[in-house]
């Protein structure tokens, strides 16, 4: 029988996939920050702030390169999605595989080039750009293909929304029951990702101290599991 594609929103209903992605995001971001002199692999805010500072101090180059790489990766991912999503409904699998491969290269580059003397070392730049590219893909798909899920790369918005929903659900006397129910559903969606990100960041820091870049094998294995799920459960018999 022909297979029917199941949309992500329908099949990822129990939030553990989002929690895995958040755990990976916290782990990779923390390792990058510790190993690569304050690099944030997951988000662009740090690059903009640091680029502003370095513009004044005369050291803009490498931060502008990282910012450009992050934006370029997101742009390429978005372009590929728009071009190929009709022909390949489960294009999410391709992006997850690509992220996993880039994380593998990130780990191998870190093992090969470290220890780094400074962020302007060629090895440090290559390693950082691989990590940034991997998480750049994630930042693109969480805005499109995974937009129904809690964000898994940056917790600022998640924590803000979690706080608002908690106040509405448990501290408001004027909100309707429907509004409170909706807020509770949001809490159930967001809280696992926030906790998973924090847990991943903590374990990532400890693992890097103990094992250096080899510790990236944990996110790689988790992403491999998600790739397997996508390949095995993304379709059903029509």
Coordinates of N, CA and C in Angstrom, one line a residue, residues 27-198:
X27 N 23.7 21.0 25.5 CA 25.1 20.3 25.5 C 26.0 21.0 24.5
X28 N 25.6 21.1 23.3 CA 26.5 21.7 22.3 C 26.9 23.1 22.5
X29 N 25.9 23.9 22.9 CA 26.1 25.3 23.2 C 27.1 25.5 24.3
X30 N 27.0 24.7 25.4 CA 27.9 24.8 26.5 C 29.3 24.4 26.1
X31 N 29.5 23.3 25.4 CA 30.8 22.8 25.0 C 31.5 23.9 24.1
X32 N 30.7 24.5 23.2 CA 31.2 25.5 22.3 C 31.7 26.7 23.1
X33 N 30.9 27.1 24.1 CA 31.2 28.3 24.9 C 32.5 28.0 25.7
X34 N 32.6 26.8 26.3 CA 33.8 26.6 27.2 C 35.1 26.4 26.3
X35 N 34.9 25.6 25.2 CA 36.1 25.2 24.4 C 36.6 26.3 23.5
X36 N 35.6 27.2 23.1 CA 36.0 28.1 22.0 C 35.8 29.6 22.4
X37 N 36.2 29.9 23.6 CA 36.4 31.2 24.1 C 35.1 32.1 24.0
X38 N 34.0 31.4 24.5 CA 32.8 32.2 24.6 C 31.9 32.2 23.3
X39 N 32.2 31.2 22.4 CA 31.3 31.1 21.2 C 30.0 30.5 21.6
X40 N 28.9 31.1 21.1 CA 27.6 30.5 21.2 C 27.2 29.8 19.9
X41 N 27.2 28.5 19.9 CA 26.9 27.8 18.6 C 25.4 27.9 18.3
X42 N 24.5 28.2 19.3 CA 23.1 28.1 19.1 C 22.4 29.4 18.6
X43 N 22.9 30.5 18.9 CA 22.2 31.7 18.7 C 23.1 32.9 18.3
X44 N 22.5 33.9 17.8 CA 23.2 35.0 17.1 C 23.4 36.2 18.1
X45 N 22.6 36.3 19.1 CA 22.7 37.4 20.0 C 24.1 37.7 20.5
X46 N 24.8 36.7 20.9 CA 26.2 36.9 21.4 C 27.1 37.4 20.4
X47 N 26.9 37.0 19.1 CA 27.8 37.5 18.0 C 27.5 39.0 17.8
X48 N 26.3 39.4 17.8 CA 26.0 40.8 17.6 C 26.6 41.7 18.7
X49 N 26.4 41.3 19.9 CA 26.9 42.0 21.1 C 28.4 42.1 21.0
X50 N 29.1 40.9 20.8 CA 30.5 40.9 20.7 C 31.1 41.6 19.5
X51 N 30.4 41.5 18.4 CA 30.8 42.2 17.2 C 30.8 43.7 17.4
X52 N 29.8 44.2 18.2 CA 29.7 45.6 18.5 C 30.9 46.0 19.4
X53 N 31.2 45.2 20.4 CA 32.4 45.5 21.2 C 33.7 45.5 20.4
X54 N 33.8 44.4 19.6 CA 35.1 44.3 18.9 C 35.2 45.4 17.8
X55 N 34.1 45.9 17.3 CA 34.2 47.0 16.4 C 34.9 48.2 17.0
X56 N 34.6 48.5 18.3 CA 35.3 49.5 19.0 C 36.7 49.2 19.3
X57 N 37.0 47.9 19.6 CA 38.4 47.5 20.0 C 39.2 47.2 18.8
X58 N 38.6 47.1 17.6 CA 39.4 46.8 16.4 C 39.6 45.3 16.1
X59 N 38.8 44.4 16.6 CA 38.9 43.0 16.3 C 37.7 42.4 15.8
X60 N 37.0 43.0 14.9 CA 35.7 42.6 14.4 C 35.7 41.3 13.6
X61 N 36.8 41.1 12.8 CA 36.8 40.1 11.8 C 36.2 38.7 12.1
X62 N 36.8 38.0 13.1 CA 36.3 36.6 13.3 C 34.9 36.6 13.8
X63 N 34.4 37.5 14.5 CA 33.0 37.5 15.0 C 32.1 37.8 13.8
X64 N 32.5 38.7 12.9 CA 31.7 38.9 11.7 C 31.6 37.7 10.9
X65 N 32.7 36.9 10.8 CA 32.7 35.7 10.1 C 31.7 34.7 10.7
X66 N 31.7 34.5 12.0 CA 30.8 33.6 12.6 C 29.3 34.1 12.4
X67 N 29.1 35.4 12.5 CA 27.7 35.9 12.3 C 27.3 35.6 10.9
X68 N 28.2 35.8 9.9 CA 27.8 35.6 8.5 C 27.6 34.1 8.3
X69 N 28.4 33.2 8.9 CA 28.2 31.8 8.7 C 26.8 31.3 9.3
X70 N 26.5 31.9 10.4 CA 25.2 31.5 11.0 C 24.0 31.9 10.1
X71 N 24.1 33.2 9.6 CA 23.0 33.7 8.8 C 23.0 32.9 7.5
X72 N 24.1 32.6 6.9 CA 24.2 31.9 5.6 C 23.6 30.5 5.8
X73 N 23.9 29.8 6.9 CA 23.4 28.5 7.1 C 21.9 28.5 7.2
X74 N 21.4 29.4 7.9 CA 19.9 29.5 8.0 C 19.3 29.8 6.7
X75 N 19.9 30.7 5.9 CA 19.4 31.0 4.6 C 19.4 29.9 3.6
X76 N 20.5 29.1 3.6 CA 20.6 27.9 2.7 C 19.5 26.9 3.1
X77 N 19.4 26.7 4.4 CA 18.4 25.7 4.9 C 17.0 26.1 4.5
X78 N 16.7 27.4 4.7 CA 15.3 27.9 4.3 C 15.1 27.7 2.8
X79 N 16.1 28.0 2.0 CA 16.0 27.9 0.6 C 15.8 26.5 0.2
X80 N 16.5 25.6 0.7 CA 16.4 24.1 0.4 C 15.0 23.6 0.8
X81 N 14.5 24.1 1.9 CA 13.2 23.7 2.4 C 12.1 24.1 1.4
X82 N 12.2 25.4 1.0 CA 11.2 26.0 0.1 C 11.2 25.3 -1.3
X83 N 12.4 24.9 -1.7 CA 12.6 24.3 -3.0 C 12.2 22.9 -3.1
X84 N 12.4 22.1 -2.0 CA 12.3 20.7 -2.1 C 11.2 20.1 -1.2
X85 N 10.5 20.9 -0.4 CA 9.5 20.3 0.5 C 8.3 19.7 -0.2
X86 N 7.9 20.2 -1.3 CA 6.8 19.5 -2.0 C 7.2 18.2 -2.6
X87 N 8.4 18.1 -3.1 CA 8.9 16.8 -3.7 C 9.2 15.8 -2.6
X88 N 9.8 16.3 -1.5 CA 10.2 15.4 -0.4 C 9.5 15.9 0.9
X89 N 8.3 15.3 1.1 CA 7.6 15.8 2.3 C 8.3 15.6 3.6
X90 N 9.1 14.6 3.7 CA 9.9 14.4 4.9 C 11.3 15.0 4.9
X91 N 11.4 16.2 4.4 CA 12.6 16.8 4.2 C 13.3 17.1 5.6
X92 N 12.5 17.1 6.7 CA 13.0 17.2 8.0 C 14.1 16.2 8.3
X93 N 13.9 15.0 7.8 CA 14.9 13.9 8.0 C 16.3 14.4 7.4
X94 N 16.3 15.0 6.2 CA 17.5 15.4 5.6 C 18.2 16.4 6.4
X95 N 17.4 17.4 7.0 CA 18.0 18.4 7.9 C 18.6 17.8 9.2
X96 N 17.9 16.8 9.7 CA 18.4 16.2 10.9 C 19.7 15.4 10.7
X97 N 19.7 14.7 9.5 CA 20.9 14.0 9.2 C 22.1 15.0 8.9
X98 N 21.8 16.1 8.2 CA 22.9 17.0 8.0 C 23.4 17.6 9.3
X99 N 22.5 18.0 10.2 CA 22.9 18.5 11.5 C 23.8 17.4 12.2
X100 N 23.4 16.2 12.2 CA 24.2 15.1 12.8 C 25.6 15.0 12.2
X101 N 25.6 15.0 10.9 CA 26.9 15.0 10.2 C 27.8 16.1 10.6
X102 N 27.2 17.3 10.7 CA 28.0 18.5 11.0 C 28.5 18.4 12.5
X103 N 27.7 17.9 13.4 CA 28.1 17.7 14.7 C 29.2 16.7 14.8
X104 N 29.2 15.7 14.0 CA 30.3 14.7 13.9 C 31.6 15.4 13.5
X105 N 31.5 16.2 12.5 CA 32.7 17.0 12.0 C 33.1 18.0 13.1
X106 N 32.2 18.6 13.8 CA 32.5 19.5 14.9 C 33.4 18.7 15.9
X107 N 32.9 17.5 16.3 CA 33.7 16.7 17.3 C 35.0 16.4 16.8
X108 N 35.1 15.9 15.5 CA 36.4 15.5 15.0 C 37.4 16.6 14.8
X109 N 36.9 17.8 14.4 CA 37.7 18.9 14.3 C 38.2 19.4 15.6
X110 N 37.4 19.3 16.6 CA 37.8 19.7 18.0 C 38.9 18.8 18.5
X111 N 38.7 17.5 18.3 CA 39.7 16.5 18.7 C 41.0 16.8 18.0
X112 N 40.9 17.0 16.7 CA 42.2 17.2 15.9 C 42.9 18.5 16.2
X113 N 42.2 19.6 16.3 CA 42.8 20.9 16.4 C 43.1 21.3 17.8
X114 N 42.4 20.8 18.8 CA 42.6 21.3 20.2 C 43.9 20.7 20.7
X115 N 44.5 21.5 21.7 CA 44.0 22.7 22.4 C 44.2 23.9 21.5
X116 N 43.3 24.9 21.7 CA 43.4 26.1 20.9 C 44.1 27.2 21.8
X117 N 44.9 28.0 21.1 CA 45.6 29.0 21.8 C 44.7 30.3 21.8
X118 N 44.0 30.5 20.8 CA 43.1 31.7 20.7 C 42.0 31.4 19.7
X119 N 41.0 32.3 19.7 CA 39.9 32.1 18.8 C 40.2 32.3 17.3
X120 N 41.3 33.0 17.1 CA 41.7 33.3 15.7 C 42.6 32.2 15.1
X121 N 42.9 31.2 15.9 CA 43.6 30.0 15.3 C 42.7 29.4 14.2
X122 N 43.4 29.0 13.1 CA 42.6 28.4 12.0 C 41.8 27.2 12.5
X123 N 42.4 26.4 13.3 CA 41.7 25.2 13.8 C 40.4 25.6 14.7
X124 N 40.6 26.6 15.5 CA 39.5 27.1 16.3 C 38.3 27.6 15.4
X125 N 38.7 28.4 14.4 CA 37.7 28.9 13.5 C 37.0 27.8 12.7
X126 N 37.7 26.8 12.2 CA 37.1 25.7 11.5 C 36.1 25.0 12.4
X127 N 36.6 24.7 13.6 CA 35.8 24.0 14.6 C 34.5 24.7 15.0
X128 N 34.7 26.0 15.2 CA 33.5 26.9 15.6 C 32.5 26.9 14.5
X129 N 33.0 27.1 13.2 CA 32.0 27.2 12.1 C 31.3 25.9 11.9
X130 N 31.9 24.8 12.2 CA 31.1 23.5 12.0 C 30.0 23.4 13.1
X131 N 30.3 23.8 14.3 CA 29.3 23.8 15.3 C 28.2 24.8 15.1
X132 N 28.6 26.0 14.6 CA 27.6 27.1 14.3 C 26.7 26.6 13.1
X133 N 27.3 26.0 12.1 CA 26.5 25.5 11.0 C 25.5 24.4 11.4
X134 N 25.9 23.5 12.3 CA 25.0 22.5 12.7 C 23.8 23.1 13.4
X135 N 24.1 24.0 14.3 CA 23.0 24.6 15.1 C 22.2 25.6 14.2
X136 N 22.9 26.2 13.2 CA 22.2 27.1 12.3 C 21.0 26.4 11.6
X137 N 21.3 25.1 11.2 CA 20.2 24.3 10.5 C 19.1 24.2 11.5
X138 N 19.4 23.9 12.8 CA 18.3 23.7 13.8 C 17.5 25.0 13.9
X139 N 18.2 26.1 14.0 CA 17.5 27.4 14.2 C 16.6 27.7 13.0
X140 N 16.9 27.2 11.8 CA 16.0 27.4 10.7 C 14.7 26.5 10.8
X141 N 14.9 25.2 11.1 CA 13.8 24.3 11.1 C 12.9 24.5 12.3
X142 N 13.4 25.0 13.4 CA 12.4 25.2 14.5 C 11.5 26.4 14.2
X143 N 11.8 27.2 13.2 CA 10.9 28.3 12.9 C 9.9 27.9 11.8
X144 N 10.2 26.7 11.2 CA 9.3 26.3 10.1 C 8.7 24.9 10.3
X145 N 9.5 23.9 10.1 CA 9.0 22.5 10.2 C 8.7 22.1 11.6
X146 N 9.4 22.7 12.6 CA 9.1 22.4 14.0 C 8.5 23.5 14.8
X147 N 7.8 24.4 14.1 CA 7.2 25.6 14.7 C 6.2 25.2 15.7
X148 N 5.6 24.0 15.7 CA 4.6 23.7 16.7 C 5.2 23.2 18.0
X149 N 6.5 23.1 18.1 CA 7.2 22.6 19.3 C 7.9 23.8 20.0
X150 N 8.2 23.5 21.2 CA 9.0 24.5 22.0 C 10.4 24.7 21.3
X151 N 10.9 25.9 21.4 CA 12.2 26.2 20.8 C 13.3 25.4 21.6
X152 N 14.2 24.8 20.8 CA 15.2 23.9 21.4 C 16.7 24.5 21.4
X153 N 16.8 25.7 21.0 CA 18.2 26.3 20.9 C 18.4 27.5 21.9
X154 N 17.4 28.2 22.2 CA 17.6 29.4 23.0 C 16.4 29.4 24.0
X155 N 16.7 29.6 25.3 CA 15.6 29.5 26.3 C 15.0 30.8 26.7
X156 N 15.5 31.9 26.2 CA 15.0 33.2 26.6 C 13.5 33.3 26.4
X157 N 13.0 33.0 25.2 CA 11.6 33.1 24.9 C 10.8 32.0 25.6
X158 N 11.4 30.8 25.7 CA 10.7 29.7 26.4 C 10.4 30.1 27.9
X159 N 11.5 30.6 28.6 CA 11.3 30.9 30.0 C 10.3 32.1 30.2
X160 N 10.4 33.1 29.3 CA 9.4 34.2 29.4 C 8.0 33.7 29.2
X161 N 7.8 32.8 28.2 CA 6.4 32.3 27.9 C 6.0 31.4 29.1
X162 N 6.9 30.6 29.6 CA 6.6 29.7 30.7 C 6.2 30.5 32.0
X163 N 6.8 31.6 32.2 CA 6.5 32.5 33.3 C 5.1 33.1 33.2
X164 N 4.9 33.6 31.9 CA 3.5 34.2 31.6 C 2.4 33.2 31.8
X165 N 2.6 32.0 31.2 CA 1.6 30.9 31.3 C 1.4 30.5 32.7
X166 N 2.4 30.4 33.5 CA 2.3 30.0 34.9 C 1.4 31.1 35.7
X167 N 1.7 32.3 35.4 CA 0.8 33.4 36.1 C -0.6 33.3 35.7
X168 N -0.8 33.1 34.4 CA -2.2 33.0 33.8 C -2.9 31.7 34.4
X169 N -2.2 30.6 34.4 CA -2.8 29.3 34.9 C -3.1 29.3 36.4
X170 N -2.2 29.8 37.2 CA -2.2 29.6 38.6 C -2.3 30.9 39.4
X171 N -2.1 32.0 38.8 CA -2.1 33.2 39.6 C -3.1 34.3 39.2
X172 N -3.9 34.0 38.2 CA -4.9 34.9 37.7 C -6.3 34.5 38.1
X173 N -7.0 35.5 38.6 CA -8.4 35.3 39.0 C -9.4 35.8 38.0
X174 N -8.9 36.4 36.9 CA -9.8 37.0 35.9 C -9.8 36.3 34.6
X175 N -8.8 35.4 34.4 CA -8.7 34.6 33.1 C -9.8 33.6 33.1
X176 N -10.3 33.3 31.9 CA -11.3 32.3 31.7 C -10.7 30.9 31.8
X177 N -11.6 29.9 32.0 CA -11.1 28.6 32.1 C -10.4 28.1 30.9
X178 N -10.9 28.5 29.7 CA -10.3 28.1 28.4 C -8.9 28.7 28.4
X179 N -8.7 30.0 28.8 CA -7.4 30.6 28.8 C -6.5 29.9 29.7
X180 N -7.0 29.5 30.9 CA -6.1 28.8 31.8 C -5.7 27.4 31.3
X181 N -6.7 26.7 30.7 CA -6.4 25.4 30.1 C -5.3 25.5 29.0
X182 N -5.4 26.5 28.2 CA -4.4 26.8 27.1 C -3.1 27.0 27.7
X183 N -3.0 27.8 28.8 CA -1.8 28.1 29.5 C -1.2 26.9 30.1
X184 N -2.0 26.0 30.6 CA -1.4 24.8 31.2 C -0.9 23.9 30.1
X185 N -1.5 23.8 29.0 CA -1.0 23.0 27.8 C 0.3 23.6 27.4
X186 N 0.5 24.9 27.4 CA 1.7 25.5 27.0 C 2.8 25.2 28.0
X187 N 2.5 25.1 29.3 CA 3.4 24.8 30.3 C 3.9 23.3 30.1
X188 N 3.0 22.4 29.8 CA 3.4 21.0 29.5 C 4.3 20.9 28.3
X189 N 4.1 21.8 27.3 CA 4.9 21.8 26.1 C 6.3 22.4 26.3
X190 N 6.4 23.5 27.1 CA 7.6 24.2 27.2 C 8.5 23.7 28.3
X191 N 7.9 23.4 29.5 CA 8.8 23.0 30.6 C 9.7 21.9 30.4
X192 N 9.3 20.8 29.7 CA 10.3 19.7 29.4 C 11.5 20.2 28.6
X193 N 11.3 21.1 27.7 CA 12.4 21.6 26.9 C 13.4 22.5 27.7
X194 N 12.8 23.3 28.6 CA 13.6 24.2 29.4 C 14.5 23.3 30.4
X195 N 13.9 22.4 31.0 CA 14.6 21.5 31.9 C 15.6 20.7 31.2
X196 N 15.3 20.2 30.0 CA 16.2 19.4 29.2 C 17.4 20.2 28.8
X197 N 17.2 21.4 28.3 CA 18.3 22.3 27.9 C 19.2 22.5 29.1
X198 N 18.7 22.9 30.3 CA 19.5 23.1 31.4 C 20.3 21.9 31.8

